[in-house]
C-alpha cells in the first residue's frame, strides 16, 4: 500500500540561549510529566494537528498499533479561535515545497516583525511526492496593565522537589505599595500552602500563576483555574479571603526565561487511516520549539509549528488588614490566558530553576 507521513514542528523566537538544565515539553495537557523539571505546553501543537487531520480527511478511523497520545490529540475538544490570542497566531497548510515554506516564512516574518521567518527550509533531497505540510505560529507579547517591581535587596529562595533551595532573582510588590495593585492582581484561590492569582494585562488577557499543593497535569490545573476565574474568593477588603491584592500583602515571583526544543516523533508511532482517504499515513517528523520570558512588566511567548504528511484601582478601606504572602518559591504553573477561554494558549510548569536567573 502507498504510504504517507506526517510532519509537525514548533519553531520559536530566539529570546535567549538555552538554559543549561533540561526543559521538557508535552504535546497534550493530559500527559503527566516529572514534577522536578520545568515543562511547557501550548495548544499551538494541537491547532497544527487539527489542520493536518482536516487536510487529510478528518479524524482517522484507525491507528495501528493504537497510540494513546495520538488518540488524545485526535479527540481533543476546544475552540481555537476563543483560546488563541487575537491576530497573534496563524496556521498554514499545503503540499510540501520550497515555495510553500518560503511564502509561509514571508507571512510569518510580517507577523513577528523579524527579518526572516522561523520555519526550517525545505529539504529537496528528502522530498516525497504528495507530502502535506502544516506550519503554525504563535507570537504574543503580554504587558501587565501596571508593572510590578524588581526585587533588589535579597533573593527569593526557590525550593525544588529535591528540597534544595536556590537563590534566584524575582519581582513583585509588598508593604504599602501592594494596596496600589488591587485592580491589577486578583487572588483566585488561597488554601493551606497553595495559592493562585492572575495579573491583568492589555487586550482582555491575564497572566495566571498557580502554586499547587501537589503534582498535577496541565489539564487538571487548567480546570481548577477556569472554576476559580468564574468564582474565586469573595471576602471583604483587607481580609484573609480578599480577592484583591491589598496593603501589606507580599508577592514574589521568579523571573523566567526559557527556550525548549522537543522531538515528539518517538511518541507518535502508528499508521493512520482515514475514511475518505485510501492512503495510510505515518508520522515522520514532530518537533516543537518554544521560547518564553516573564518579567515585572509582562510575559512573551513565541512558538512555531511545522506539520507534514508523506504518502506512505486601590481596594476600599476595611478593618483590619490581614497581611498575606504569595511566594512562588516552590514549583508552580504559569499560564497566558484570554479572558473567558476554556484553555490557556501557553502554559509552563516551573519544577526547577532551569528558567530562572541566579541571584548575584
Short mmCIF file of C-alpha atoms in Angstrom, two decimals:
data_model
loop_
_atom_site.label_atom_id
_atom_site.label_comp_id
_atom_site.label_asym_id
_atom_site.label_seq_id
_atom_site.Cartn_x
_atom_site.Cartn_y
_atom_site.Cartn_z
CA UNK A 1 0.00 0.00 0.00
CA UNK A 2 1.18 3.50 -0.77
CA UNK A 3 2.23 5.22 2.44
CA UNK A 4 2.27 8.78 3.76
CA UNK A 5 4.00 10.54 6.58
CA UNK A 6 3.09 13.33 8.91
CA UNK A 7 5.38 16.20 9.91
CA UNK A 8 4.92 18.55 12.85
CA UNK A 9 7.29 21.07 14.37
CA UNK A 10 7.04 24.18 16.53
CA UNK A 11 9.55 26.95 15.75
CA UNK A 12 10.14 29.79 18.14
CA UNK A 13 11.51 33.26 18.79
CA UNK A 14 15.14 33.26 19.89
CA UNK A 15 14.84 35.30 23.08
CA UNK A 16 17.78 33.88 24.99
CA UNK A 17 20.21 30.97 24.93
CA UNK A 18 19.01 27.60 26.13
CA UNK A 19 19.19 27.01 29.85
CA UNK A 20 21.84 24.59 30.99
CA UNK A 21 19.28 22.44 32.83
CA UNK A 22 16.83 20.38 30.81
CA UNK A 23 13.46 21.89 29.90
CA UNK A 24 10.75 19.50 28.67
CA UNK A 25 7.55 19.78 26.60
CA UNK A 26 4.28 17.85 26.44
CA UNK A 27 2.08 17.70 23.34
CA UNK A 28 -1.22 17.33 25.23
CA UNK A 29 -2.42 18.78 28.58
CA UNK A 30 -3.45 15.37 29.98
CA UNK A 31 0.09 13.99 29.71
CA UNK A 32 1.88 13.52 33.03
CA UNK A 33 5.41 14.83 33.46
CA UNK A 34 8.22 14.75 36.05
CA UNK A 35 7.42 17.31 38.74
CA UNK A 36 11.09 18.11 39.30
CA UNK A 37 11.52 19.53 35.78
CA UNK A 38 10.39 22.69 34.00
CA UNK A 39 7.82 21.73 31.35
CA UNK A 40 5.85 23.68 28.72
CA UNK A 41 2.61 23.10 26.84
CA UNK A 42 0.89 25.20 24.19
CA UNK A 43 -2.21 24.25 22.14
CA UNK A 44 -0.46 25.56 19.02
CA UNK A 45 0.68 21.97 18.51
CA UNK A 46 -2.98 20.92 18.77
CA UNK A 47 -4.02 23.58 16.24
CA UNK A 48 -1.48 22.26 13.75
CA UNK A 49 -2.55 18.67 14.41
CA UNK A 50 -6.20 19.58 13.81
CA UNK A 51 -5.32 21.25 10.49
CA UNK A 52 -3.33 18.21 9.42
CA UNK A 53 -6.36 15.99 10.03
CA UNK A 54 -8.54 18.39 8.05
CA UNK A 55 -6.10 18.34 5.13
CA UNK A 56 -6.00 14.55 5.02
CA UNK A 57 -9.66 13.73 5.62
CA UNK A 58 -10.91 14.44 9.13
CA UNK A 59 -10.26 12.40 12.24
CA UNK A 60 -8.71 8.98 11.49
CA UNK A 61 -10.84 5.86 11.73
CA UNK A 62 -7.92 3.64 12.69
CA UNK A 63 -4.45 3.93 14.17
CA UNK A 64 -2.39 0.74 14.09
CA UNK A 65 -0.94 -0.05 16.51
CA UNK A 66 -3.08 2.08 18.86
CA UNK A 67 -1.28 5.16 20.19
CA UNK A 68 -2.58 6.85 23.33
CA UNK A 69 -1.05 10.25 22.61
CA UNK A 70 -2.44 10.36 19.08
CA UNK A 71 -5.87 9.37 20.43
CA UNK A 72 -5.71 12.28 22.88
CA UNK A 73 -4.76 14.69 20.10
CA UNK A 74 -7.42 13.35 17.71
CA UNK A 75 -10.22 13.70 20.28
CA UNK A 76 -9.26 16.98 21.99
CA UNK A 77 -12.24 19.33 22.19
CA UNK A 78 -11.64 23.09 22.11
CA UNK A 79 -12.43 26.30 20.25
CA UNK A 80 -9.11 27.57 18.97
CA UNK A 81 -10.49 30.97 18.00
CA UNK A 82 -11.56 31.55 21.62
CA UNK A 83 -8.34 30.28 23.20
CA UNK A 84 -5.58 31.68 20.98
CA UNK A 85 -4.67 35.41 21.14
CA UNK A 86 -6.46 37.51 18.52
CA UNK A 87 -4.35 38.10 15.38
CA UNK A 88 -1.23 36.70 17.07
CA UNK A 89 -1.32 33.15 15.67
CA UNK A 90 -1.80 31.50 12.31
CA UNK A 91 -1.77 28.05 10.68
CA UNK A 92 -0.70 27.42 7.09
CA UNK A 93 -1.12 24.15 5.15
CA UNK A 94 -0.43 22.79 1.68
CA UNK A 95 1.74 20.45 -0.37
CA UNK A 96 5.33 20.50 0.82
CA UNK A 97 7.64 22.54 -1.39
CA UNK A 98 10.37 25.13 -1.17
CA UNK A 99 7.86 27.70 -2.45
CA UNK A 100 5.34 26.86 0.28
CA UNK A 101 7.94 27.26 3.03
CA UNK A 102 9.27 30.50 1.51
CA UNK A 103 5.82 32.08 1.24
CA UNK A 104 4.91 30.99 4.77
CA UNK A 105 8.15 32.40 6.18
CA UNK A 106 7.45 35.73 4.49
CA UNK A 107 3.98 35.92 6.05
CA UNK A 108 5.31 34.78 9.43
CA UNK A 109 8.06 37.42 9.36
CA UNK A 110 5.43 40.08 8.67
CA UNK A 111 3.59 38.94 11.82
CA UNK A 112 6.63 38.94 14.08
CA UNK A 113 8.39 41.97 12.63
CA UNK A 114 11.59 39.97 12.16
CA UNK A 115 13.81 39.91 9.10
CA UNK A 116 13.19 36.23 8.36
CA UNK A 117 10.55 33.65 9.16
CA UNK A 118 11.08 30.96 11.80
CA UNK A 119 10.35 27.81 9.78
CA UNK A 120 13.09 25.44 8.62
CA UNK A 121 13.97 25.24 4.95
CA UNK A 122 12.50 22.67 2.59
CA UNK A 123 14.78 19.66 2.16
CA UNK A 124 14.54 18.83 -1.54
CA UNK A 125 16.75 15.77 -1.05
CA UNK A 126 14.08 14.26 1.20
CA UNK A 127 11.16 15.34 -0.97
CA UNK A 128 8.26 12.89 -1.08
CA UNK A 129 5.54 13.35 -3.72
CA UNK A 130 2.23 14.28 -2.14
CA UNK A 131 3.68 15.32 1.23
CA UNK A 132 1.39 17.64 3.15
CA UNK A 133 2.87 20.30 5.41
CA UNK A 134 1.24 22.28 8.19
CA UNK A 135 3.10 25.26 9.64
CA UNK A 136 1.84 27.26 12.63
CA UNK A 137 2.99 30.32 14.54
CA UNK A 138 2.17 31.80 17.95
CA UNK A 139 3.64 35.21 18.79
CA UNK A 140 2.32 37.13 21.81
CA UNK A 141 3.81 39.90 23.94
CA UNK A 142 1.64 40.35 27.04
CA UNK A 143 2.03 43.58 29.03
CA UNK A 144 0.55 43.97 32.51
CA UNK A 145 -1.78 46.92 32.97
CA UNK A 146 0.65 48.09 35.65
CA UNK A 147 4.24 46.95 36.04
CA UNK A 148 5.45 45.30 39.24
CA UNK A 149 8.84 45.86 40.92
CA UNK A 150 12.21 44.12 40.69
CA UNK A 151 13.47 42.60 43.93
CA UNK A 152 16.80 44.22 44.74
CA UNK A 153 17.81 43.64 48.36
CA UNK A 154 17.60 39.85 48.81
CA UNK A 155 16.90 36.78 46.65
CA UNK A 156 13.86 34.54 46.53
CA UNK A 157 14.80 31.11 47.83
CA UNK A 158 13.21 28.70 45.35
CA UNK A 159 12.86 25.19 46.76
CA UNK A 160 12.70 22.38 44.21
CA UNK A 161 11.26 18.91 44.63
CA UNK A 162 14.62 17.72 45.88
CA UNK A 163 14.30 20.06 48.87
CA UNK A 164 17.28 22.13 47.78
CA UNK A 165 16.84 25.91 47.97
CA UNK A 166 18.37 28.11 45.27
CA UNK A 167 18.58 31.92 45.49
CA UNK A 168 17.02 33.44 42.35
CA UNK A 169 16.05 36.88 41.06
CA UNK A 170 12.40 37.85 41.46
CA UNK A 171 9.84 40.61 41.03
CA UNK A 172 6.65 41.52 42.87
CA UNK A 173 5.36 44.03 45.40
CA UNK A 174 4.97 44.28 49.17
CA UNK A 175 4.11 46.52 52.12
CA UNK A 176 2.08 49.67 51.46
CA UNK A 177 2.70 49.51 47.70
CA UNK A 178 0.68 46.30 47.43
CA UNK A 179 -2.50 48.29 48.05
CA UNK A 180 -1.94 50.10 44.76
CA UNK A 181 -2.33 46.84 42.81
CA UNK A 182 -5.86 45.89 43.93
CA UNK A 183 -7.20 46.38 40.40
CA UNK A 184 -4.25 44.62 38.78
CA UNK A 185 -3.67 41.45 40.82
CA UNK A 186 -6.67 39.25 41.55
CA UNK A 187 -6.35 36.40 44.05
CA UNK A 188 -8.12 33.36 42.57
CA UNK A 189 -7.56 30.82 45.35
CA UNK A 190 -5.80 30.52 48.70
CA UNK A 191 -5.84 27.38 50.81
CA UNK A 192 -3.12 25.93 53.01
CA UNK A 193 0.21 26.11 51.21
CA UNK A 194 -1.43 26.55 47.80
CA UNK A 195 -2.49 29.75 46.07
CA UNK A 196 -3.37 31.11 42.63
CA UNK A 197 -3.63 34.61 41.22
CA UNK A 198 -3.87 36.45 37.94
CA UNK A 199 -2.22 39.65 36.77
CA UNK A 200 -4.33 41.77 34.42
CA UNK A 201 -2.87 42.54 31.01
CA UNK A 202 -3.90 44.50 27.95
CA UNK A 203 -6.31 43.02 25.43
CA UNK A 204 -8.59 41.27 27.93
CA UNK A 205 -5.91 38.76 28.82
CA UNK A 206 -4.13 37.77 32.02
CA UNK A 207 -1.05 36.03 33.30
CA UNK A 208 -2.15 33.28 35.71
CA UNK A 209 0.13 31.82 38.38
CA UNK A 210 -0.86 28.74 40.36
CA UNK A 211 1.22 27.11 43.09
CA UNK A 212 -0.42 23.70 43.78
CA UNK A 213 -0.13 21.56 46.88
CA UNK A 214 0.97 18.54 44.84
CA UNK A 215 1.67 17.27 41.32
CA UNK A 216 -0.95 17.96 38.64
CA UNK A 217 -1.22 17.85 34.85
CA UNK A 218 -1.83 20.98 32.79
CA UNK A 219 -5.42 19.82 32.26
CA UNK A 220 -6.06 19.35 35.99
CA UNK A 221 -4.58 22.73 36.80
CA UNK A 222 -6.44 24.36 33.93
CA UNK A 223 -9.83 23.09 35.05
CA UNK A 224 -9.25 24.48 38.54
CA UNK A 225 -8.21 27.84 37.15
CA UNK A 226 -11.34 28.06 34.98
CA UNK A 227 -13.54 27.43 38.04
CA UNK A 228 -11.64 29.96 40.14
CA UNK A 229 -11.85 32.61 37.45
CA UNK A 230 -15.61 32.15 37.28
CA UNK A 231 -15.97 32.18 41.06
CA UNK A 232 -12.89 32.77 43.18
CA UNK A 233 -12.50 34.44 46.56
CA UNK A 234 -15.28 36.70 47.80
CA UNK A 235 -14.01 38.02 51.15
CA UNK A 236 -14.12 41.55 52.49
CA UNK A 237 -11.44 44.06 51.64
CA UNK A 238 -8.31 43.54 53.70
CA UNK A 239 -9.42 40.12 54.93
CA UNK A 240 -7.75 36.74 54.53
CA UNK A 241 -10.10 35.95 51.63
CA UNK A 242 -9.92 39.36 49.92
CA UNK A 243 -9.92 38.72 46.14
CA UNK A 244 -7.74 41.79 45.58
CA UNK A 245 -4.12 42.24 46.45
CA UNK A 246 -4.18 44.62 49.39
CA UNK A 247 -1.89 46.68 51.59
CA UNK A 248 0.87 44.69 53.34
CA UNK A 249 0.44 41.65 51.08
CA UNK A 250 3.76 40.24 49.87
CA UNK A 251 4.00 38.98 46.27
CA UNK A 252 7.22 37.41 44.98
CA UNK A 253 7.60 35.77 41.56
CA UNK A 254 10.84 34.47 39.98
CA UNK A 255 11.92 35.80 36.61
CA UNK A 256 11.61 33.16 33.89
CA UNK A 257 13.50 32.85 30.63
CA UNK A 258 13.36 29.53 28.80
CA UNK A 259 13.85 28.01 25.39
CA UNK A 260 12.96 24.41 24.60
CA UNK A 261 13.24 22.25 21.51
CA UNK A 262 11.43 18.90 21.54
CA UNK A 263 11.10 15.98 19.12
CA UNK A 264 7.73 14.27 19.65
CA UNK A 265 8.19 11.80 16.79
CA UNK A 266 9.19 8.83 19.02
CA UNK A 267 5.87 9.23 20.89
CA UNK A 268 3.71 9.27 17.77
CA UNK A 269 4.35 5.91 16.13
CA UNK A 270 1.41 4.30 14.34
CA UNK A 271 -0.18 4.08 10.88
CA UNK A 272 -3.18 6.41 10.46
CA UNK A 273 -6.14 5.50 8.22
CA UNK A 274 -8.97 7.82 7.14
CA UNK A 275 -12.46 7.14 5.80
CA UNK A 276 -12.20 9.44 2.78
CA UNK A 277 -8.53 8.83 2.01
CA UNK A 278 -7.26 5.45 0.76
CA UNK A 279 -3.68 6.21 1.77
CA UNK A 280 -2.16 5.17 5.09
CA UNK A 281 -0.22 7.92 6.83
CA UNK A 282 2.57 7.80 9.41
CA UNK A 283 4.50 10.34 11.45
CA UNK A 284 7.94 11.19 10.06
CA UNK A 285 8.64 14.40 11.98
CA UNK A 286 7.14 16.05 15.05
CA UNK A 287 9.20 18.84 16.54
CA UNK A 288 8.34 21.69 18.87
CA UNK A 289 10.20 24.90 19.69
CA UNK A 290 9.08 27.39 22.34
CA UNK A 291 10.66 30.50 23.87
CA UNK A 292 9.13 32.24 26.89
CA UNK A 293 10.04 35.18 29.11
CA UNK A 294 8.34 36.51 32.25
CA UNK A 295 9.38 39.78 33.93
CA UNK A 296 7.93 42.52 36.13
CA UNK A 297 6.46 44.17 33.01
CA UNK A 298 4.82 41.21 31.31
CA UNK A 299 5.32 37.91 29.52
CA UNK A 300 6.31 36.96 25.98
CA UNK A 301 5.96 33.71 24.08
CA UNK A 302 6.76 32.77 20.50
CA UNK A 303 6.36 29.31 19.03
CA UNK A 304 6.01 27.83 15.55
CA UNK A 305 4.69 24.50 14.34
CA UNK A 306 5.63 22.61 11.18
CA UNK A 307 3.45 19.65 10.24
CA UNK A 308 3.77 17.48 7.17
CA UNK A 309 2.38 14.26 5.79
CA UNK A 310 4.03 11.96 3.28
CA UNK A 311 2.10 9.41 1.29
CA UNK A 312 3.08 6.42 2.94
CA UNK A 313 -7.64 50.72 41.32
CA UNK A 314 -6.96 50.70 45.16
CA UNK A 315 -9.19 48.49 47.35
CA UNK A 316 -11.83 50.10 49.64
CA UNK A 317 -10.94 50.70 53.27
CA UNK A 318 -11.85 47.95 55.74
CA UNK A 319 -10.66 46.86 59.20
CA UNK A 320 -8.23 45.30 59.86
CA UNK A 321 -5.88 44.39 57.00
CA UNK A 322 -4.52 40.83 57.12
CA UNK A 323 -1.01 40.62 55.60
CA UNK A 324 -0.64 37.67 53.23
CA UNK A 325 2.31 36.07 51.46
CA UNK A 326 2.12 34.93 47.86
CA UNK A 327 5.56 33.49 47.30
CA UNK A 328 6.13 31.40 44.19
CA UNK A 329 9.12 29.76 45.85
CA UNK A 330 8.12 26.17 45.09
CA UNK A 331 7.17 24.50 41.79
CA UNK A 332 4.23 26.32 40.17
CA UNK A 333 2.25 26.76 36.95
CA UNK A 334 2.27 29.90 34.81
CA UNK A 335 -0.33 30.45 32.07
CA UNK A 336 -1.07 33.04 29.40
CA UNK A 337 -4.85 33.16 29.16
CA UNK A 338 -7.57 35.02 27.27
CA UNK A 339 -10.49 36.15 29.42
CA UNK A 340 -13.37 33.67 29.21
CA UNK A 341 -11.36 30.99 27.39
CA UNK A 342 -11.56 27.34 28.48
CA UNK A 343 -7.84 26.76 27.93
CA UNK A 344 -4.68 28.88 28.10
CA UNK A 345 -2.71 29.47 24.92
CA UNK A 346 0.54 28.88 26.78
CA UNK A 347 1.41 27.05 29.98
CA UNK A 348 4.57 26.20 31.87
CA UNK A 349 5.21 24.09 34.96
CA UNK A 350 8.23 25.52 36.77
CA UNK A 351 9.57 22.49 38.59
CA UNK A 352 13.17 23.61 38.91
CA UNK A 353 15.42 26.63 38.36
CA UNK A 354 16.23 25.86 34.71
CA UNK A 355 14.46 29.02 33.52
CA UNK A 356 15.44 31.28 36.43
CA UNK A 357 18.19 33.84 36.94
CA UNK A 358 20.64 33.12 39.76
CA UNK A 359 20.90 35.78 42.41
CA UNK A 360 24.21 37.65 42.31
#
